[in-house]
Amino acid sequence: MPITLPRDDGRCGWYKLLTQTRPSRQVHGRQRADVVIVGGGFVGLAAARAYAQLRPDHRVILLEALKVGQGASGRNSGFLIDLPHKRDLELGSLERKKKIYRLNLEAIADLRHHVQHHQIQCDWEETGKYQVAVGERGIGFLKNYATLLDDFGYPYTIIDSQPLADVLGSNYYSQAIHTDKCVLVQPAALVNGLADTLPANVELYEEHPVLELARHNSQFDISTQDAVFTAPKVILATNIFTKEFGYLQARMLPTMTYASMTRPLSTDEMRVFRQVSSWGATPADHGGTTLRLSRDRRLVIRNSYQFVPNYHDDLGTRRAIRDSHLQGLRARYPQFENLTLDYTWGGACALSRNYQAFFGELDKHLFFSGIHQSVGATRGTITGKLLAHMALGEHSESLSDMLEISQKPAINPPEPFLSVGVKARMALARRESASEL
Ligand SMILES: Cc1cc2nc3c(=O)[nH]c(=O)nc-3n(C[C@H](O)[C@H](O)[C@H](O)COP(=O)(O)OP(=O)(O)OC[C@H]3O[C@@H](n4cnc5c(N)ncnc54)[C@H](O)[C@@H]3O)c2cc1C
């Protein structure tokens, strides 16, 4: 049976706003390579760069089904987060949290270096982020967050409702905690800039979906429509589509989360933001809403999860989410008349039941990093680089740390129990977080 491939819904605002993209290169026939990397998101781009830098004489092939930036890495909210996220901050030893934090900082430092060195125009902003609370329930979550940060020894600032309203231009929020090392970016511009500046021994083929991956003794055959690559090593950087190659089928929960972007705000409307002209806010309640004011004066909202065992959503869901995003923005900004959305899109996120990601070898010489629990920009970047190190047998403290903090995603119950359970869990989270949507 043919495998299911990624599709672009043609609606991602970040991608639509790019002013330039590359023409796709073509390749035909039988080809030999030293490594084939499948998937051109944060993981695949970082893996290709690191592998090629370590072995400048190797032929490194990067195959992407769509255009770079049309996968989740160009569709996200653009927060490069330094802190361990959600349960990684709540659970586990202090030592594990410190390792995750150090690895995330290394990813941010790597990205900063590439952005500066290659002058990638991606609205890179070292503004930190606000963790925002709605009402008493939200403040309860923030108190818990503050305790976790204290235990971790991480500095933060508590911002009360009025100064917060001056920044966010909205009275909707009751309190926030500001932490200062998160970086905000235009994600599609960042990944495209990374793709444009890969080392010379990386050949990137966009719009070249991999249709089959077969192993023959010590070699893999990786087939696209017009070419077959033979290589001794493969790195899968295919996010939820990894299931299609027969791996982690029973451990991954393929989901989508959704974002919308408004029209640019007018100069007059921008006056409600009294302090800064761009910022990012993530919800104190994990089931809540992420919100940004982008550098080009648009509000970007993200919330809602949908379980997508067949990878794709339906138009009805997207319309309903678009309406709820508009409603959420109107509740936060009643002063903006005629607030309209220019774009609404969904993007793939892999979750697991025990909140563990996967990093390492799926099979001999077949590597994967994914199931990032919907925060994979920094994790994808560091794990992509470290997969390349692992594939080449290069040892480093970072690789040892990554292997040490990595556990296996839990096994799912069989269908139909899985779908029923996940949908019920998501419906409950939606109800509990209704005031945050
Ligand atoms: C709306 C939204 C908001 C988010 N916000 C944030 C955020 O602010 N911060 C954060 O850290 N994370 C965020 N995330 C999560 C983050 O985007 C992902 O965790 C991360 O991009 C995953 O990177 P990746 O390289 O593993 O996957 P992807 O970027 O999805 O890359 C996988 C690539 O593989 C390609 N592919 C799949 N199958 C094949 C095949 N057969 N042949 C060839 N290519 C194939 C796909 O086309 C895709 O481009 C968000 C996600 C979404 C959807």
Coordinates of C-alpha atoms in Angstrom, one line a residue, residues 33-418:
A33 CA 25.1 8.9 -1.0
D34 CA 26.8 8.7 2.3
V35 CA 23.7 9.6 4.2
V36 CA 20.1 10.4 3.3
I37 CA 18.0 12.7 5.6
V38 CA 14.3 12.6 5.1
G39 CA 12.4 15.8 6.2
G40 CA 13.4 19.4 6.0
G41 CA 12.2 20.8 9.4
F42 CA 14.3 21.8 12.4
V43 CA 15.5 18.2 12.9
G44 CA 16.4 17.5 9.3
L45 CA 18.1 20.9 8.7
A46 CA 20.2 20.7 11.8
A47 CA 21.1 17.1 11.0
A48 CA 22.1 17.9 7.5
R49 CA 24.2 20.9 8.5
A50 CA 26.0 19.1 11.3
Y51 CA 26.7 15.9 9.3
A52 CA 28.0 17.9 6.3
Q53 CA 30.2 20.1 8.5
L54 CA 31.8 17.0 10.2
R55 CA 32.3 15.2 6.9
P56 CA 32.9 17.9 4.1
D57 CA 33.8 15.1 1.7
H58 CA 30.6 13.2 2.1
R59 CA 27.5 13.4 -0.1
V60 CA 24.6 14.4 2.1
I61 CA 21.1 14.2 0.6
L62 CA 18.1 16.0 2.2
L63 CA 14.7 15.0 0.8
E64 CA 11.6 17.1 1.6
A65 CA 8.1 16.1 0.4
L66 CA 6.9 19.7 0.3
K67 CA 8.8 23.1 0.4
V68 CA 10.9 23.8 3.4
G69 CA 8.7 25.8 5.8
Q70 CA 5.5 24.1 4.8
G71 CA 5.9 21.4 7.6
A72 CA 5.4 22.1 11.3
S73 CA 8.8 23.9 11.5
G74 CA 7.4 26.8 9.4
R75 CA 3.9 26.7 10.8
N76 CA 4.6 27.1 14.5
S77 CA 4.3 30.1 16.8
G78 CA 7.9 30.9 16.6
F79 CA 9.0 30.6 20.2
L80 CA 12.5 29.2 20.6
I81 CA 12.1 28.1 24.2
D82 CA 15.0 27.7 26.6
L83 CA 13.3 26.3 29.7
P84 CA 12.3 22.7 30.0
H85 CA 8.6 22.7 28.9
K86 CA 5.5 21.6 30.8
R87 CA 6.1 18.2 32.3
D88 CA 9.8 18.3 31.7
L89 CA 9.8 21.2 34.2
E90 CA 7.2 19.7 36.5
L91 CA 8.7 16.2 36.8
G92 CA 12.1 14.5 37.0
S93 CA 15.3 15.4 38.8
L94 CA 16.9 18.8 39.0
E95 CA 19.9 17.4 37.2
R96 CA 17.7 16.2 34.2
K97 CA 16.0 19.7 34.0
K98 CA 19.4 21.3 34.0
K99 CA 20.6 19.1 31.1
I100 CA 17.4 19.9 29.1
Y101 CA 17.9 23.6 29.7
R102 CA 21.6 23.5 28.7
L103 CA 20.8 21.6 25.5
N104 CA 18.0 24.1 24.6
L105 CA 20.4 27.0 25.2
E106 CA 22.9 25.2 22.9
A107 CA 20.2 25.0 20.2
I108 CA 19.4 28.7 20.6
A109 CA 23.1 29.6 20.5
D110 CA 23.5 27.5 17.3
L111 CA 20.5 29.2 15.6
R112 CA 21.7 32.6 16.7
H113 CA 25.1 31.9 15.2
H114 CA 23.6 30.8 11.8
V115 CA 21.2 33.8 11.8
Q116 CA 24.0 36.3 12.5
H117 CA 26.7 34.6 10.3
H118 CA 24.4 34.2 7.3
Q119 CA 22.3 37.3 8.0
I120 CA 19.1 35.4 7.9
Q121 CA 16.1 37.8 7.9
C122 CA 13.7 36.1 10.3
D123 CA 12.6 38.8 12.7
W124 CA 14.9 37.3 15.4
E125 CA 14.0 39.0 18.7
E126 CA 15.5 38.3 22.1
T127 CA 12.5 39.5 24.0
G128 CA 11.8 36.6 26.3
K129 CA 8.2 35.6 26.8
Y130 CA 5.3 36.2 29.1
Q131 CA 3.6 33.2 30.8
V132 CA 0.1 34.7 31.1
A133 CA -2.8 33.8 33.5
V134 CA -6.5 34.4 33.1
G135 CA -8.4 34.8 36.5
E136 CA -7.8 33.0 39.8
R137 CA -7.4 29.7 38.1
G138 CA -4.6 31.0 35.9
I139 CA -2.9 32.7 38.8
G140 CA -2.9 29.3 40.6
F141 CA -1.0 27.8 37.6
L142 CA 1.4 30.7 37.7
K143 CA 2.1 30.2 41.4
N144 CA 3.0 26.6 40.7
Y145 CA 5.2 27.8 37.7
A146 CA 7.0 30.3 40.0
T147 CA 7.7 27.5 42.5
L148 CA 9.1 25.3 39.7
L149 CA 11.3 28.2 38.5
D150 CA 12.5 28.8 42.1
D151 CA 13.4 25.2 42.5
F152 CA 15.3 25.5 39.3
G153 CA 17.0 28.7 40.4
Y154 CA 15.8 30.5 37.3
P155 CA 15.2 34.3 37.5
Y156 CA 11.8 35.8 36.5
T157 CA 9.7 38.8 37.0
I158 CA 6.0 38.8 38.1
I159 CA 4.0 41.4 36.2
D160 CA 0.6 42.5 37.5
S161 CA -2.5 43.2 35.5
Q162 CA -2.0 46.9 34.8
P163 CA 1.6 46.9 33.6
L164 CA 0.8 43.7 31.7
A165 CA -2.1 45.4 30.0
D166 CA 0.3 48.2 28.9
V167 CA 2.5 45.6 27.2
L168 CA -0.2 43.3 25.7
G169 CA -2.8 46.0 25.0
S170 CA -5.5 44.0 26.7
N171 CA -7.1 43.7 30.1
Y172 CA -7.9 40.1 29.6
Y173 CA -5.0 38.8 31.6
S174 CA -4.6 38.9 35.4
Q175 CA -0.9 38.3 35.9
A176 CA 2.2 37.1 34.1
I177 CA 5.6 35.7 34.7
H178 CA 8.3 37.1 32.3
T179 CA 11.4 35.0 31.6
D180 CA 14.0 36.5 29.4
K181 CA 15.9 33.9 27.3
C182 CA 13.2 32.8 24.9
V183 CA 13.7 34.1 21.4
L184 CA 10.9 34.9 18.9
V185 CA 11.2 34.4 15.2
Q186 CA 9.3 34.3 11.9
P187 CA 9.5 30.5 11.7
A188 CA 9.1 30.0 8.0
A189 CA 11.7 32.6 7.3
L190 CA 14.1 31.0 9.8
V191 CA 13.9 27.5 8.3
N192 CA 14.1 28.9 4.8
G193 CA 17.2 30.9 5.7
L194 CA 18.7 27.7 7.2
A195 CA 17.9 25.8 4.1
D196 CA 19.5 28.5 1.9
T197 CA 22.7 28.4 3.8
L198 CA 23.4 24.7 4.1
P199 CA 27.0 23.5 3.5
A200 CA 27.9 22.9 -0.1
N201 CA 28.0 19.1 0.3
V202 CA 24.3 19.0 1.2
E203 CA 21.9 18.5 -1.8
L204 CA 18.4 19.6 -0.8
Y205 CA 15.6 18.2 -3.0
E206 CA 12.3 19.8 -2.1
E207 CA 9.0 18.4 -3.5
H208 CA 10.7 15.0 -3.5
P209 CA 8.6 12.8 -1.2
V210 CA 10.1 9.5 -0.2
L211 CA 7.8 6.8 -1.3
E212 CA 9.7 3.8 0.0
L213 CA 12.5 3.0 2.4
A214 CA 14.0 -0.5 2.1
R215 CA 17.0 -2.1 3.7
H216 CA 19.3 -4.5 1.8
N217 CA 21.9 -5.9 4.2
S218 CA 24.0 -2.9 5.2
Q219 CA 22.5 -0.4 2.7
F220 CA 19.2 1.4 2.4
D221 CA 17.3 2.2 -0.8
I222 CA 15.4 5.4 -0.5
S223 CA 13.0 5.9 -3.4
T224 CA 11.4 9.0 -4.7
Q225 CA 9.3 9.2 -7.8
D226 CA 12.2 9.6 -10.2
A227 CA 15.3 8.5 -8.1
V228 CA 16.6 5.8 -5.9
F229 CA 19.3 6.7 -3.4
T230 CA 21.5 4.0 -1.9
A231 CA 23.1 4.9 1.4
P232 CA 24.5 3.2 4.5
K233 CA 22.8 5.5 6.9
V234 CA 19.4 7.2 7.0
I235 CA 18.1 9.9 9.4
L236 CA 14.3 10.2 9.5
A237 CA 13.3 13.7 10.4
T238 CA 9.7 13.2 9.4
N239 CA 7.7 14.1 12.5
I240 CA 4.3 12.3 12.6
F241 CA 4.9 10.7 9.2
T242 CA 7.6 8.4 10.7
K243 CA 4.7 6.0 11.4
E244 CA 4.4 5.6 7.6
F245 CA 7.8 3.9 7.4
G246 CA 6.6 1.4 10.0
Y247 CA 8.2 2.9 13.1
L248 CA 6.8 4.0 16.5
Q249 CA 3.3 3.2 15.2
A250 CA 2.1 2.1 18.7
R251 CA 3.9 4.9 20.6
M252 CA 3.0 8.1 18.8
L253 CA -0.2 10.3 19.0
P254 CA -0.4 12.3 15.8
T255 CA -2.2 15.6 16.4
M256 CA -2.7 19.0 14.9
T257 CA -2.7 22.3 16.6
Y258 CA -4.0 25.5 15.0
A259 CA -3.0 29.1 14.5
S260 CA -4.5 32.2 12.9
M261 CA -2.9 35.5 11.9
T262 CA -4.8 38.8 11.7
R263 CA -4.5 41.5 9.1
P264 CA -1.7 44.1 10.0
L265 CA -2.9 46.4 12.7
S266 CA -3.1 50.1 11.9
T267 CA -0.8 52.8 13.4
D268 CA -3.8 53.9 15.4
E269 CA -4.5 50.4 16.7
M270 CA -0.8 49.9 17.6
R271 CA -1.1 52.7 20.2
V272 CA -2.7 50.2 22.7
F273 CA 0.7 48.5 23.0
R274 CA 2.3 51.1 25.2
Q275 CA 5.7 49.5 25.8
V276 CA 7.0 47.3 23.0
S277 CA 6.0 46.7 19.4
S278 CA 6.3 42.9 19.5
W279 CA 6.0 40.3 22.2
G280 CA 5.0 36.7 22.8
A281 CA 2.8 35.1 25.5
T282 CA 2.3 31.5 26.3
P283 CA -0.5 30.2 28.6
A284 CA -0.2 29.4 32.3
D285 CA -2.8 26.8 31.7
H286 CA -1.2 24.4 29.2
G287 CA -4.5 23.9 27.4
G288 CA -4.8 27.7 26.8
T289 CA -3.8 30.1 24.1
T290 CA -0.5 31.2 22.8
L291 CA -0.5 34.8 21.5
R292 CA 2.0 37.0 19.7
L293 CA 2.3 40.5 18.3
S294 CA 4.6 40.0 15.3
R295 CA 7.0 42.5 14.1
D296 CA 4.8 43.2 11.1
R297 CA 2.0 44.2 13.4
R298 CA -0.2 41.1 13.2
L299 CA -1.7 39.3 16.1
V300 CA -1.0 35.5 16.0
I301 CA -3.1 33.2 18.1
R302 CA -2.7 29.4 18.6
N303 CA -4.8 26.9 20.5
S304 CA -6.8 23.7 20.2
Y305 CA -5.5 20.2 19.5
Q306 CA -7.1 17.6 17.3
F307 CA -6.2 13.9 17.1
V308 CA -5.4 13.1 13.5
P309 CA -4.6 9.3 13.1
N310 CA -4.9 9.9 9.3
Y311 CA -2.7 12.9 9.5
H312 CA -5.0 15.4 8.0
D313 CA -7.9 17.5 9.3
D314 CA -11.2 18.5 7.7
L315 CA -12.4 21.8 6.5
G316 CA -15.2 21.9 9.0
T317 CA -12.8 21.7 11.9
R318 CA -10.6 24.4 10.5
R319 CA -13.6 26.7 10.0
A320 CA -14.8 26.2 13.5
I321 CA -11.3 26.9 14.9
R322 CA -11.0 30.0 12.7
D323 CA -14.3 31.3 14.3
S324 CA -13.1 30.5 17.8
H325 CA -9.8 32.2 17.2
L326 CA -11.6 35.3 16.0
Q327 CA -13.9 35.2 19.0
G328 CA -10.8 34.8 21.3
L329 CA -9.1 37.8 19.8
R330 CA -12.3 39.9 20.0
A331 CA -12.6 39.0 23.7
R332 CA -9.0 40.2 24.2
Y333 CA -9.2 43.3 22.0
P334 CA -12.8 44.6 22.0
Q335 CA -11.4 48.0 21.0
F336 CA -10.3 46.8 17.5
E337 CA -13.2 47.1 15.2
N338 CA -13.3 45.0 12.1
L339 CA -10.5 42.7 13.3
T340 CA -10.2 40.1 10.6
L341 CA -8.0 37.0 10.1
D342 CA -5.8 36.8 7.0
Y343 CA -4.8 33.2 7.6
T344 CA -5.7 30.1 9.6
W345 CA -3.8 26.9 9.5
G346 CA -3.1 23.6 11.3
G347 CA 0.2 21.9 11.8
A348 CA 1.4 18.4 12.8
C349 CA 2.5 17.7 16.3
A350 CA 3.5 14.3 17.7
L351 CA 2.6 13.7 21.3
S352 CA 3.0 10.6 23.5
R353 CA 1.0 9.4 26.5
N354 CA 3.9 9.6 28.9
Y355 CA 5.2 12.9 27.5
Q356 CA 8.5 11.4 26.4
A357 CA 10.1 12.2 23.1
F358 CA 12.1 9.8 21.0
F359 CA 15.8 10.3 20.2
G360 CA 18.2 7.7 18.8
E361 CA 18.3 4.6 16.6
L362 CA 15.1 3.1 15.4
D363 CA 17.1 0.3 13.8
K364 CA 20.7 -0.2 13.0
H365 CA 22.0 2.9 11.2
L366 CA 18.4 4.3 11.0
F367 CA 18.0 7.4 13.2
F368 CA 15.1 9.5 14.3
S369 CA 14.2 12.4 16.6
G370 CA 10.6 13.4 17.2
I371 CA 7.5 13.3 19.3
H372 CA 8.5 16.7 20.6
Q373 CA 5.2 17.2 22.5
S374 CA 4.4 20.3 20.4
V375 CA 7.6 22.2 21.4
G376 CA 10.2 21.1 18.9
A377 CA 12.0 24.2 17.7
T378 CA 14.9 24.1 20.1
R379 CA 14.6 20.4 20.8
G380 CA 14.4 19.6 17.1
T381 CA 17.5 21.8 16.4
I382 CA 19.7 20.2 19.1
T383 CA 18.5 16.6 18.5
G384 CA 19.0 17.0 14.7
K385 CA 22.6 18.0 15.3
L386 CA 23.2 15.2 17.8
L387 CA 21.7 12.6 15.6
A388 CA 24.4 13.5 13.0
H389 CA 27.0 13.1 15.8
M390 CA 25.6 9.8 16.7
A391 CA 25.4 8.6 13.1
L392 CA 29.1 9.5 12.7
G393 CA 30.2 8.0 16.1
E394 CA 31.3 11.4 17.3
H395 CA 31.1 11.6 21.1
S396 CA 30.3 14.8 23.0
E397 CA 29.0 15.8 26.4
S398 CA 25.8 17.1 24.7
L399 CA 25.2 13.7 23.1
S400 CA 25.8 11.9 26.4
D401 CA 23.4 14.3 28.1
M402 CA 20.8 13.8 25.4
L403 CA 21.0 10.0 25.6
E404 CA 20.7 10.2 29.3
I405 CA 17.6 12.4 29.4
S406 CA 15.9 10.4 26.6
Q407 CA 13.3 7.8 27.5
K408 CA 10.9 5.8 25.4
P409 CA 7.4 7.1 24.5
A410 CA 4.8 4.9 26.1
I411 CA 2.9 2.2 24.1
N412 CA -0.7 3.2 23.2
P413 CA -3.7 1.1 23.9
P414 CA -5.2 -0.5 20.7
E415 CA -8.0 1.0 18.7
P416 CA -10.8 1.9 19.2
F417 CA -9.8 2.5 22.8
L418 CA -7.0 4.8 21.8

